[in-house]
Coordinates of C-alpha atoms in Angstrom, one line a residue:
Chain I
E55 CA -83.0 -28.6 55.4
A56 CA -83.4 -24.9 54.5
G57 CA -82.7 -24.1 50.9
V58 CA -80.9 -21.1 49.4
V59 CA -82.5 -17.9 50.6
Q60 CA -82.5 -14.7 48.6
S61 CA -83.9 -11.3 49.3
P62 CA -85.6 -9.3 48.2
R63 CA -87.8 -11.4 45.9
Y64 CA -88.8 -8.3 43.9
K65 CA -87.2 -4.9 43.4
I66 CA -88.3 -2.0 41.3
I67 CA -85.9 1.0 41.0
E68 CA -85.3 3.9 38.7
K69 CA -82.3 3.9 36.4
K70 CA -79.1 5.2 37.8
Q71 CA -80.1 4.1 41.3
P72 CA -78.0 1.5 43.3
V73 CA -79.5 -1.9 44.2
A74 CA -78.2 -4.8 46.3
F75 CA -79.2 -8.4 46.4
W76 CA -78.6 -10.8 49.3
C77 CA -78.0 -14.5 49.3
N78 CA -77.7 -17.0 52.2
P79 CA -76.5 -20.4 50.8
I80 CA -77.3 -23.8 52.2
S81 CA -75.4 -24.5 55.4
G82 CA -72.1 -26.1 54.7
H83 CA -72.0 -25.2 51.0
N84 CA -68.6 -23.7 50.3
T85 CA -69.3 -22.7 46.7
L86 CA -71.7 -19.9 45.9
Y87 CA -72.8 -18.6 42.5
W88 CA -74.6 -15.6 41.2
Y89 CA -76.4 -16.0 37.9
L90 CA -78.4 -13.5 35.7
Q91 CA -81.4 -14.8 33.8
N92 CA -83.1 -12.8 31.2
L93 CA -86.6 -13.5 30.1
G94 CA -86.8 -16.5 27.9
Q95 CA -83.2 -17.4 28.4
G96 CA -81.2 -19.7 30.6
P97 CA -79.1 -18.5 33.5
E98 CA -75.7 -17.0 32.8
L99 CA -73.0 -17.1 35.4
L100 CA -71.8 -13.8 36.8
I101 CA -69.5 -14.9 39.6
R102 CA -68.5 -18.0 41.5
Y103 CA -67.0 -18.1 45.0
E104 CA -65.2 -20.8 46.7
N105 CA -65.4 -19.9 50.4
E106 CA -64.6 -16.2 50.4
E107 CA -62.6 -16.2 47.2
A108 CA -64.0 -15.1 43.9
V109 CA -62.6 -17.8 41.6
D110 CA -64.5 -16.9 38.4
D111 CA -65.7 -13.4 37.8
S112 CA -64.9 -13.2 34.2
Q113 CA -68.6 -12.5 33.2
L114 CA -69.2 -9.8 35.9
P115 CA -69.5 -6.3 34.4
K116 CA -67.0 -4.8 36.8
D117 CA -67.8 -1.2 35.9
R118 CA -71.1 -1.3 37.6
F119 CA -71.4 -4.7 39.3
S120 CA -69.7 -5.8 42.5
A121 CA -70.0 -8.8 44.8
E122 CA -68.7 -9.9 48.1
R123 CA -68.8 -12.9 50.3
L124 CA -67.5 -12.0 53.7
K125 CA -66.7 -14.9 56.0
G126 CA -67.4 -17.3 53.2
V127 CA -71.1 -17.6 53.9
D128 CA -73.7 -14.9 52.9
S129 CA -73.1 -12.9 49.8
T130 CA -74.3 -9.7 48.3
L131 CA -74.4 -8.6 44.7
K132 CA -74.6 -4.9 44.0
I133 CA -75.3 -2.8 40.9
Q134 CA -74.4 0.9 40.9
P135 CA -75.7 2.6 38.9
A136 CA -78.5 0.4 37.5
E137 CA -79.3 0.6 33.8
L138 CA -82.5 -0.3 32.0
G139 CA -80.8 -3.4 30.5
D140 CA -80.2 -4.8 34.0
S141 CA -83.8 -5.8 34.4
A142 CA -83.7 -9.5 34.9
V143 CA -83.9 -12.2 37.5
Y144 CA -80.7 -12.6 39.6
L145 CA -80.3 -16.1 40.9
C146 CA -78.0 -17.4 43.7
A147 CA -76.9 -21.0 43.9
S148 CA -74.7 -23.0 46.2
S149 CA -73.0 -26.4 46.2
V150 CA -70.5 -28.5 48.0
S151 CA -67.3 -28.9 46.1
S152 CA -66.5 -32.6 46.2
G153 CA -64.0 -32.8 43.4
G154 CA -66.5 -34.6 41.4
A155 CA -69.7 -33.5 39.7
D156 CA -71.5 -31.0 42.0
T157 CA -75.2 -30.4 42.1
Q158 CA -76.1 -26.7 42.3
Y159 CA -79.0 -25.7 44.5
F160 CA -80.8 -22.5 43.4
G161 CA -82.6 -19.9 45.3
P162 CA -85.9 -18.4 44.1
G163 CA -84.2 -15.4 42.6
T164 CA -84.7 -11.6 42.8
R165 CA -86.6 -10.1 40.0
L166 CA -85.2 -6.7 39.2
T167 CA -87.1 -4.1 37.2
V168 CA -85.3 -0.9 36.3
L169 CA -87.6 1.9 35.1
Chain N
S325 CA -72.5 -17.1 26.2
Q326 CA -74.7 -20.1 26.1
Q327 CA -73.5 -23.5 24.8
G328 CA -76.5 -25.7 25.1
E329 CA -79.3 -25.4 22.6
E330 CA -82.6 -27.0 23.5
D331 CA -85.1 -28.2 20.9
P332 CA -87.9 -27.7 20.6
Q333 CA -88.3 -24.2 22.2
A334 CA -91.8 -25.0 23.2
L335 CA -93.8 -28.3 23.5
S336 CA -97.4 -28.8 24.3
I337 CA -98.8 -32.3 25.1
Q338 CA -101.7 -34.0 26.8
E339 CA -101.5 -35.5 30.2
G340 CA -100.3 -39.1 30.0
E341 CA -98.2 -38.6 26.9
N342 CA -94.4 -38.7 26.8
A343 CA -92.4 -35.6 26.3
T344 CA -89.0 -35.5 24.7
M345 CA -86.6 -32.6 24.7
N346 CA -83.2 -32.4 23.0
C347 CA -80.1 -30.5 23.8
S348 CA -77.1 -29.9 21.6
Y349 CA -73.8 -28.5 22.8
K350 CA -70.5 -27.4 21.2
T351 CA -67.5 -28.3 23.3
S352 CA -66.2 -31.2 25.3
I353 CA -67.9 -31.7 28.6
N354 CA -67.4 -33.5 31.9
N355 CA -71.1 -34.0 32.5
L356 CA -74.5 -32.7 31.4
Q357 CA -77.3 -31.8 33.8
W358 CA -81.0 -31.2 33.3
Y359 CA -82.9 -28.6 35.4
R360 CA -86.5 -27.7 35.7
Q361 CA -87.9 -24.2 36.4
N362 CA -91.5 -23.7 37.3
S363 CA -93.1 -20.3 36.7
G364 CA -91.9 -17.9 39.4
R365 CA -89.6 -20.5 41.1
G366 CA -86.0 -21.3 41.1
L367 CA -84.3 -24.0 39.1
V368 CA -84.4 -27.5 40.5
H369 CA -81.8 -30.1 39.6
L370 CA -83.3 -33.2 37.9
I371 CA -80.5 -35.5 36.8
L372 CA -76.8 -35.5 35.9
I373 CA -75.2 -37.7 33.3
R374 CA -71.4 -38.1 33.1
S375 CA -69.5 -38.0 29.8
N376 CA -68.8 -41.7 30.1
E377 CA -72.4 -42.6 30.5
R378 CA -74.9 -43.2 27.7
E379 CA -78.2 -43.4 29.6
K380 CA -79.6 -42.7 33.0
H381 CA -83.0 -43.1 34.6
S382 CA -84.6 -41.4 37.6
G383 CA -88.3 -42.1 38.2
R384 CA -90.2 -41.0 35.1
L385 CA -87.1 -39.3 33.6
R386 CA -84.7 -40.9 31.1
V387 CA -81.7 -39.0 29.9
T388 CA -79.4 -40.1 27.1
L389 CA -76.1 -38.7 26.1
D390 CA -74.2 -39.0 22.8
T391 CA -70.9 -37.4 23.1
S392 CA -70.0 -38.1 19.4
K393 CA -73.0 -36.0 18.3
K394 CA -72.7 -33.6 21.3
S395 CA -76.3 -34.1 22.1
S396 CA -78.6 -35.2 24.9
S397 CA -82.2 -36.0 25.3
L398 CA -84.6 -35.8 28.2
L399 CA -87.7 -38.1 28.1
I400 CA -90.5 -37.6 30.6
T401 CA -92.9 -40.5 30.5
A402 CA -96.5 -40.5 31.5
S403 CA -96.5 -36.7 31.8
R404 CA -98.6 -34.9 34.4
A405 CA -99.9 -31.3 34.6
A406 CA -97.4 -30.7 37.3
D407 CA -94.6 -31.3 34.8
T408 CA -95.5 -28.0 33.2
A409 CA -92.3 -26.0 33.4
S410 CA -89.2 -24.9 31.5
Y411 CA -86.5 -27.5 31.1
F412 CA -82.8 -26.5 30.8
C413 CA -79.8 -28.5 29.9
A414 CA -76.5 -27.4 31.4
T415 CA -73.1 -28.5 30.4
D416 CA -70.2 -28.6 32.9
E417 CA -67.0 -27.1 31.5
G418 CA -65.1 -27.4 34.9
G419 CA -61.5 -28.5 34.5
R420 CA -61.5 -30.7 37.6
G421 CA -64.6 -32.5 36.7
G422 CA -66.6 -30.6 39.3
S423 CA -69.6 -28.4 38.3
E424 CA -67.7 -25.2 38.7
K425 CA -69.1 -23.6 35.5
L426 CA -72.4 -24.7 34.3
V427 CA -73.4 -23.3 30.9
F428 CA -77.2 -23.3 30.4
G429 CA -79.2 -23.5 27.2
K430 CA -82.2 -21.4 26.5
G431 CA -84.6 -24.0 27.6
T432 CA -87.7 -25.9 26.4
K433 CA -91.0 -24.7 27.7
L434 CA -93.2 -27.7 28.3
T435 CA -97.0 -27.4 28.8
V436 CA -98.9 -30.5 29.8
N437 CA -102.6 -30.1 29.3
P438 CA -105.0 -31.9 31.7

């Protein structure tokens, strides 16, 4: 079974430039998550989708971050414009919502460096 | 914000020894999970323990949960060099009991020396 796929794996941009990350979840997983992980820290949730609906985006900085999950499968996370402090690893995860305790499966992440 | 707080922040042991990591949290939870992250790789789910469970085993892993103290421990027995990684606890604050919102700690960096 293929895991969560993310691209690109690495991205270097200059500040004020836009950037986009793409995630393809595990087939059949209806819940998709975007996390941000700073160096030496644990992941922090940015947004959670159930199918195509964003059900928790309370931690997403909406002035510069946006996300979409068209058709309830792939998702993109965009930053415009990027700031120096956005340098981090952006992780995508997916799970099957079973009404019980769900295991989240993580992709390898996209490491963003803003110069 | 991060709820879980792992202790120690870093741990270095010799191959074959046991490694114990602790996690403390602040609010009521539905379940607690442990994840491993190797250098340059994504997080991998290790084990989940529900709030009504006290101990759980999976291979060389043993997890305990004390809800009265709001703490959990992860024990890795007979460690191997391949266990070198960062270990994170994550608490589930989902209202329905599902893992809708995992709150991760800062992690314990484990080094197992051959």
